[in-house]
Amino acid sequence: MNGWTDELTRARLHVVTGKGGTGKTTVAAALAVALATGGRRVLLVEVENRQGIAQLFDRPPLPYAEERIASAPGGGEVRALAIDPEAALLEYLDMFYNLGFAGRTLRKMGAIEFATTIAPGLRDVLLTGKVKECVRRAGKNGRHEYDAVVLDAPPTGRVVRFLDVTRGMADLAKVGPIKGQSEGVVNLLHSGDTAVHLVALLEEMPVRETLDAVAELDAADLRPGAVFVNRVSPPRLPARSTVSAAEGRIDAGRVRAGLEAAGLDFDEDVLDGLIEQTVEHALRVRMEERAKEKLTEADLPTLELPDLSDGVDVAAVYDLAEVLVARGVR
Amino acid sequence: MNRLDVDELLDNPETRVLVCCGSGGVGKTTTAAALGVRAAERGRRVVVLTIDPARRLAQSLGLRELDNQPRRVDVEGFKGELHAMMLDMRRTFDDMVWQHAGRERAEQILANPFYQTISTSFSGTQEYMAMEKLGQLVERDEWDLVVVDTPPSRSALDFLDAPQRLSTVLDGKLIRVLSAPARAGGRGIRKVVGAGFGVFTKVVSTVVGGQLLHDASMFVQAFDGMFGGFRQRAQATYELLRSPGTGFLVVAAAEPDALREASYFVERLSAEKMPLTGLVANRTHPVLAPLPAPGALAAADRLERSGDAPLAAAVLRVHADRVAVADREKRLLARFTRAHPGVPLIGVPALPTDVHDLDGLHEIGRRLAGE
């Protein structure tokens, strides 16, 4: 399957995960800009205290507040939020108890870190709880404040545990405000409003982790969304030549003649080096084709994103967003 | 640039422990395994401790699987010996409890629901147990080199911080206060917190639940006598990491994120006076043909227009792509070197295919050594 689907357009919470090093944060940011294109308002959220969004947009660390970080083509707007679990817990408790000074004392005592430490599920429940609040929050005119929320989630190895709030709650109080809230979170995460997207590279391990994550998501009754295949570079050789080049068969005589015809000045070392690079290229293309083939087992909408040899910066985020819009993201 | 000499490092009998650290997805596990292979080829008796549960590493070492005990990897032509194992954090934790507590108390601890949580899903346990296992391997003195891979943490720094976090929990001051506020410790805290204390206990028990707090409290009581032993061991391992026989290799891809993490880690190691050995810039793409890219691209354009030599044109496009990638990598690594001029560095050219076997690890070992 190729491109964005209507079903994905209906989602309001886009969770983006992927193996470490696949470019998860960049893809999440590009998706946020793409979704905001045409005048919508999108919130981009991170939860791992990495300040990856601030670094990507070349800004000082984000405070615990929703701040505008980018405008999108057509009058759209992207805001960003870095959720700090301690702040989320305090904010949350403040709704139920009048904490006053006690809030600060709790933090100073390490009580909050303590609570999140002895009950590891609590942290995730707090983070997803805050995300839910952002997704459901009403703005003016009774409409949602955000048209969409994009969550830069933990990597594939941890994402299902992170989203499986029911399991996280098993450790926690069976009654009380947290329990009440978590039910709302469960409803959101398991509904059609949520899609969990996976970022992959065309390499063996990232593809395997993607497939494992899809199976895990299915088993936890969470809905896999799209697969974003990141850093795809174009094959330079015609398909037939790729096969033989990957086996080390390149007609050096023909290459030499071609280079001479083009008027290049080169020696044998250059020719050998060029051929070796081409063999490596062909091997990589073959590996990528196998990875792509394997990835079809996920049976999910797939969107390819080009490799950007200049590296990743704000401009790159906009370039990738444009590609996503062209592939139907809205 | 200060070049990292991996062979010199591996050949030096003073090198007893090598810790491979870095953010996720940079090839830490493979690097650790390749270092083990290289060291064994060159005559060391080496054991590789890996944290990554991927079976692929076991298979590439020719083993069916790896478990919590070192297994010998049989290879002809090694001057030394290679052993490998994978950390089983639950088993390691259980073993520690058995070792430090009497039978009755150990059973009590292992059966406590809170122990189940701590030993499987607490975010610092894996790091703590990796440290413990490393300490055990060094203590056994059967190997003259231990190569250890670190857990795929949120951040490479977790390896140093997590044991402290776990320690704080096991220390149990807060749990004791919360579960027995009437006791002396409780009053002390109450004085500090003042009027907020009622809210404090109420909030914590509302949030985490009375049952969990009770389990935690029972656990801490049972654990109390053992805690000193635990902390002593953790301290001893920490000292081992700072000793001259230990080296930290920071593994990074030539990508901004990975290098930023590597920078943090380098700064942290120096602040902790930990012995930083160098940076492994993994999977680089050096240019193999000294031909300027603009000329190559112009020639490719000419050939494509004439349509005469499609193969040569493709070869030139491949070359121009490669130059662009190599330039970016060089730029990023130069930036790292400017920030950390004293850190030796070695670039490891990427293999064009995945590593499936010992030959692949041997080849990465060669590239690590700059061959």
Coordinates of C-alpha atoms in Angstrom, one line a residue, chain B residues 2-315:
Chain B
N2 CA 44.3 12.2 16.9
R3 CA 43.9 8.6 15.6
L4 CA 42.7 5.8 17.9
D5 CA 45.0 2.8 17.7
V6 CA 42.7 -0.2 18.4
D7 CA 45.4 -2.8 18.1
E8 CA 47.7 -1.1 20.5
L9 CA 44.8 -0.9 22.9
L10 CA 43.8 -4.6 22.5
D11 CA 47.4 -5.8 22.7
N12 CA 48.2 -3.9 25.8
P13 CA 48.0 -6.4 28.7
E14 CA 47.1 -3.6 31.0
T15 CA 43.8 -3.2 29.2
R16 CA 41.4 -5.3 31.3
V17 CA 37.9 -3.8 30.7
L18 CA 36.5 -2.1 27.6
V19 CA 33.1 -0.5 27.9
C20 CA 31.3 0.3 24.6
C21 CA 28.8 3.1 25.1
G22 CA 26.7 5.3 22.9
S23 CA 23.1 6.0 22.0
G24 CA 20.8 3.4 20.5
G25 CA 21.2 2.2 16.9
V26 CA 24.8 3.1 16.4
G27 CA 26.2 -0.4 16.3
K28 CA 27.4 -0.8 19.9
T29 CA 26.7 -4.5 20.2
T30 CA 28.4 -5.3 16.9
T31 CA 31.4 -3.2 17.8
A32 CA 31.8 -4.9 21.1
A33 CA 31.6 -8.3 19.4
A34 CA 34.1 -7.3 16.7
L35 CA 36.5 -6.0 19.3
G36 CA 36.2 -9.4 21.1
V37 CA 37.0 -11.2 17.9
R38 CA 39.9 -9.0 17.1
A39 CA 41.3 -9.3 20.6
A40 CA 41.0 -13.1 20.5
E41 CA 42.7 -13.3 17.1
R42 CA 45.6 -11.4 18.6
G43 CA 46.0 -13.6 21.6
R44 CA 43.8 -12.3 24.4
R45 CA 41.5 -14.4 26.5
V46 CA 38.5 -12.3 26.1
V47 CA 34.8 -12.4 27.2
V48 CA 32.2 -10.3 25.6
L49 CA 29.2 -9.3 27.7
T50 CA 26.3 -8.2 25.6
I51 CA 23.0 -6.6 26.7
D52 CA 21.2 -6.8 23.4
P53 CA 18.7 -9.7 23.3
A54 CA 18.9 -9.9 19.5
R55 CA 19.6 -13.5 18.5
R56 CA 21.5 -12.3 15.5
L57 CA 24.7 -11.7 17.5
A58 CA 24.6 -15.2 19.0
Q59 CA 24.1 -16.5 15.4
S60 CA 26.9 -14.5 14.0
L61 CA 29.2 -15.9 16.7
G62 CA 28.1 -19.4 15.6
L63 CA 26.2 -20.1 18.9
R64 CA 22.6 -21.1 19.0
E65 CA 21.9 -18.6 21.7
L66 CA 23.6 -16.6 24.4
D67 CA 22.6 -16.9 28.1
N68 CA 23.7 -15.6 31.5
Q69 CA 26.8 -17.8 31.5
P70 CA 29.8 -17.2 29.2
R71 CA 30.0 -19.7 26.3
R72 CA 33.2 -20.4 24.4
V73 CA 33.2 -19.5 20.7
D74 CA 35.2 -22.1 18.9
V75 CA 37.3 -20.7 16.1
E76 CA 40.4 -22.1 14.5
G77 CA 43.2 -19.7 14.1
F78 CA 42.5 -17.6 17.2
K79 CA 45.7 -17.2 19.2
G80 CA 43.6 -16.4 22.2
E81 CA 40.1 -17.4 23.3
L82 CA 36.7 -15.8 22.8
H83 CA 33.8 -16.3 25.2
A84 CA 30.4 -14.5 25.0
M85 CA 27.4 -14.1 27.1
M86 CA 24.2 -12.1 27.3
L87 CA 22.9 -10.4 30.4
D88 CA 19.8 -11.9 32.0
M89 CA 18.9 -9.2 34.4
R90 CA 16.3 -11.1 36.4
R91 CA 18.6 -14.1 36.9
T92 CA 21.5 -11.8 37.9
F93 CA 19.3 -10.0 40.4
D94 CA 18.0 -13.3 41.8
D95 CA 21.5 -14.6 42.2
M96 CA 22.5 -11.5 44.0
V97 CA 19.6 -11.9 46.4
W98 CA 20.5 -15.5 47.1
Q99 CA 24.1 -14.6 47.7
H100 CA 23.4 -11.8 50.1
A101 CA 20.4 -13.0 52.1
G102 CA 19.8 -16.1 54.0
R103 CA 17.6 -18.7 52.4
E104 CA 14.5 -17.7 54.3
R105 CA 14.8 -14.1 53.6
A106 CA 15.8 -14.6 50.0
E107 CA 12.6 -16.5 49.5
Q108 CA 10.6 -13.8 51.1
I109 CA 12.2 -11.1 48.9
L110 CA 11.8 -13.1 45.7
A111 CA 8.1 -13.7 46.3
N112 CA 7.4 -10.0 47.0
P113 CA 5.3 -8.4 44.2
F114 CA 7.3 -5.3 44.5
Y115 CA 10.5 -7.3 43.8
Q116 CA 8.9 -8.5 40.6
T117 CA 8.5 -4.9 39.5
I118 CA 11.9 -3.8 40.5
S119 CA 13.7 -6.7 39.0
T120 CA 12.0 -6.6 35.6
S121 CA 10.6 -3.2 34.7
F122 CA 12.5 -0.6 36.7
S123 CA 14.4 1.5 34.3
G124 CA 17.7 1.4 36.1
T125 CA 17.8 -2.3 36.9
Q126 CA 19.4 -3.4 33.6
E127 CA 22.2 -0.9 34.0
Y128 CA 22.7 -1.9 37.6
M129 CA 22.8 -5.6 36.8
A130 CA 25.2 -5.0 33.8
M131 CA 27.6 -3.4 36.3
E132 CA 27.1 -6.3 38.7
K133 CA 27.8 -8.8 36.0
L134 CA 30.8 -6.9 34.8
G135 CA 32.2 -6.9 38.4
Q136 CA 31.6 -10.7 38.7
L137 CA 33.4 -11.4 35.4
V138 CA 36.4 -9.4 36.4
E139 CA 36.5 -11.0 39.8
R140 CA 36.5 -14.5 38.3
D141 CA 39.8 -13.7 36.8
E142 CA 39.4 -16.3 34.0
W143 CA 39.8 -13.7 31.3
D144 CA 42.4 -11.1 30.7
L145 CA 40.0 -8.8 28.9
V146 CA 36.3 -8.1 29.4
V147 CA 34.4 -6.2 26.6
V148 CA 31.0 -5.0 27.7
D149 CA 28.2 -3.5 25.7
T150 CA 25.9 -1.1 27.5
P151 CA 22.0 -1.2 27.5
P152 CA 20.1 0.6 24.8
S153 CA 19.2 3.5 27.1
R154 CA 17.3 6.7 26.5
S155 CA 20.7 8.3 26.9
A156 CA 24.2 6.8 27.1
L157 CA 24.5 8.6 30.4
D158 CA 22.0 6.3 32.0
F159 CA 24.6 3.7 32.4
L160 CA 26.3 5.9 35.0
D161 CA 23.1 7.3 36.6
A162 CA 20.8 4.4 36.8
P163 CA 22.6 2.5 39.6
Q164 CA 22.3 5.6 41.8
R165 CA 18.5 5.8 41.1
L166 CA 18.0 2.2 42.0
S167 CA 20.1 2.7 45.1
T168 CA 17.9 5.5 46.2
V169 CA 14.9 3.3 46.1
L170 CA 16.5 0.3 47.8
D171 CA 17.9 2.6 50.5
G172 CA 14.3 2.9 51.5
K173 CA 14.3 6.0 53.7
L174 CA 11.3 7.4 52.0
I175 CA 9.4 4.1 52.0
R176 CA 10.0 3.7 55.7
V177 CA 8.8 7.1 56.4
L178 CA 5.7 6.7 54.4
S179 CA 4.8 3.3 55.7
A180 CA 5.4 4.1 59.3
P181 CA 5.0 7.8 59.8
A182 CA 4.6 7.4 63.5
R183 CA 8.1 6.2 64.0
A184 CA 11.1 8.4 64.7
G185 CA 12.1 8.9 61.1
G186 CA 8.6 10.0 60.4
R187 CA 8.7 12.8 62.9
G188 CA 12.0 13.9 61.5
I189 CA 10.6 14.2 58.1
R190 CA 7.4 15.8 59.4
K191 CA 9.5 18.5 60.9
V192 CA 11.2 19.2 57.6
V193 CA 8.1 19.2 55.6
G194 CA 5.9 20.9 58.1
A195 CA 2.2 21.1 57.4
G196 CA 2.7 19.6 53.9
F197 CA 3.4 16.2 55.4
G198 CA -0.2 15.1 55.6
V199 CA -0.6 15.9 52.0
F200 CA 2.6 14.3 51.2
T201 CA 1.7 10.8 52.5
K202 CA -1.9 11.2 51.2
V203 CA -0.7 12.1 47.8
V204 CA 1.8 9.3 47.5
S205 CA -0.6 6.7 48.7
T206 CA -3.4 8.0 46.6
V207 CA -1.3 7.9 43.5
V208 CA 0.5 4.6 43.9
G209 CA -2.0 2.8 46.1
G210 CA -1.9 1.4 49.6
Q211 CA -1.1 -2.2 48.5
L212 CA 1.9 -1.2 46.5
L213 CA 3.2 0.9 49.3
H214 CA 2.7 -2.0 51.7
D215 CA 4.6 -4.4 49.4
A216 CA 7.3 -1.9 48.9
S217 CA 7.7 -1.4 52.6
M218 CA 7.8 -5.2 53.3
F219 CA 10.4 -5.5 50.5
V220 CA 12.5 -2.8 52.0
Q221 CA 12.4 -4.3 55.5
A222 CA 13.5 -7.7 54.1
F223 CA 16.1 -6.0 52.0
D224 CA 17.5 -3.9 54.8
G225 CA 20.3 -6.1 56.0
M226 CA 21.4 -6.8 52.4
F227 CA 21.5 -3.3 51.3
G228 CA 24.9 -2.6 52.6
G229 CA 26.3 -5.5 50.6
F230 CA 24.6 -4.3 47.5
R231 CA 25.9 -0.8 47.8
Q232 CA 29.4 -2.0 48.5
R233 CA 29.4 -4.1 45.4
A234 CA 28.1 -1.2 43.3
Q235 CA 30.7 1.1 44.7
A236 CA 33.4 -1.5 44.0
T237 CA 32.3 -1.8 40.4
Y238 CA 32.2 2.0 40.1
E239 CA 35.8 2.1 41.3
L240 CA 36.7 -0.6 38.8
L241 CA 35.3 1.6 36.0
R242 CA 37.6 4.4 37.1
S243 CA 40.7 2.3 37.4
P244 CA 43.5 2.5 34.9
G245 CA 42.8 -1.0 33.4
T246 CA 39.4 0.2 32.1
G247 CA 38.7 2.1 28.9
F248 CA 35.5 3.6 27.6
L249 CA 34.9 3.6 23.9
V250 CA 32.2 5.9 22.8
V251 CA 30.5 4.5 19.7
A252 CA 28.6 7.0 17.5
A253 CA 27.3 7.1 13.9
A254 CA 28.5 10.2 11.9
E255 CA 25.1 11.8 12.5
P256 CA 24.3 14.9 14.4
D257 CA 22.2 13.3 17.1
A258 CA 24.6 10.4 17.8
L259 CA 27.6 12.8 17.9
R260 CA 25.7 15.1 20.3
E261 CA 25.1 12.2 22.6
A262 CA 28.7 11.2 22.3
S263 CA 29.7 14.8 23.2
Y264 CA 27.6 14.7 26.4
F265 CA 29.1 11.3 27.3
V266 CA 32.7 12.5 26.7
E267 CA 32.1 15.5 29.0
R268 CA 30.5 13.4 31.6
L269 CA 33.3 10.8 31.6
S270 CA 35.8 13.5 32.1
A271 CA 33.8 15.1 34.9
E272 CA 33.7 11.7 36.6
K273 CA 37.3 11.1 36.0
M274 CA 36.5 8.0 34.0
P275 CA 39.1 6.7 31.5
L276 CA 37.9 7.7 28.1
T277 CA 39.8 5.8 25.4
G278 CA 38.3 7.2 22.3
L279 CA 35.5 7.6 19.8
V280 CA 34.5 5.0 17.3
A281 CA 32.8 6.8 14.4
N282 CA 30.9 3.9 13.1
R283 CA 29.7 3.2 9.5
T284 CA 31.5 6.0 7.6
H285 CA 31.6 6.2 3.9
P286 CA 35.1 7.3 2.9
V287 CA 35.6 8.2 -0.8
L288 CA 37.6 5.4 -2.5
A289 CA 38.4 7.3 -5.8
P290 CA 40.2 10.6 -5.6
L291 CA 38.2 12.4 -8.2
P292 CA 36.6 15.8 -7.6
A293 CA 32.8 15.6 -7.5
P294 CA 31.9 18.7 -9.6
G295 CA 33.9 17.3 -12.6
A296 CA 32.4 13.9 -12.1
L297 CA 28.9 15.3 -12.1
A298 CA 29.5 17.5 -15.2
A299 CA 30.9 14.4 -17.0
A300 CA 27.8 12.3 -15.9
D301 CA 25.6 15.1 -17.4
R302 CA 27.5 14.9 -20.7
L303 CA 27.3 11.2 -20.9
E304 CA 23.6 11.1 -20.0
R305 CA 22.9 13.7 -22.7
S306 CA 24.7 11.7 -25.3
G307 CA 23.3 8.4 -24.0
D308 CA 26.4 6.6 -25.1
A309 CA 27.8 5.3 -21.8
P310 CA 25.0 4.7 -19.3
L311 CA 27.2 2.5 -17.1
A312 CA 30.0 5.1 -16.8
A313 CA 27.4 7.8 -16.1
A314 CA 25.9 5.7 -13.3
V315 CA 29.3 5.1 -11.8

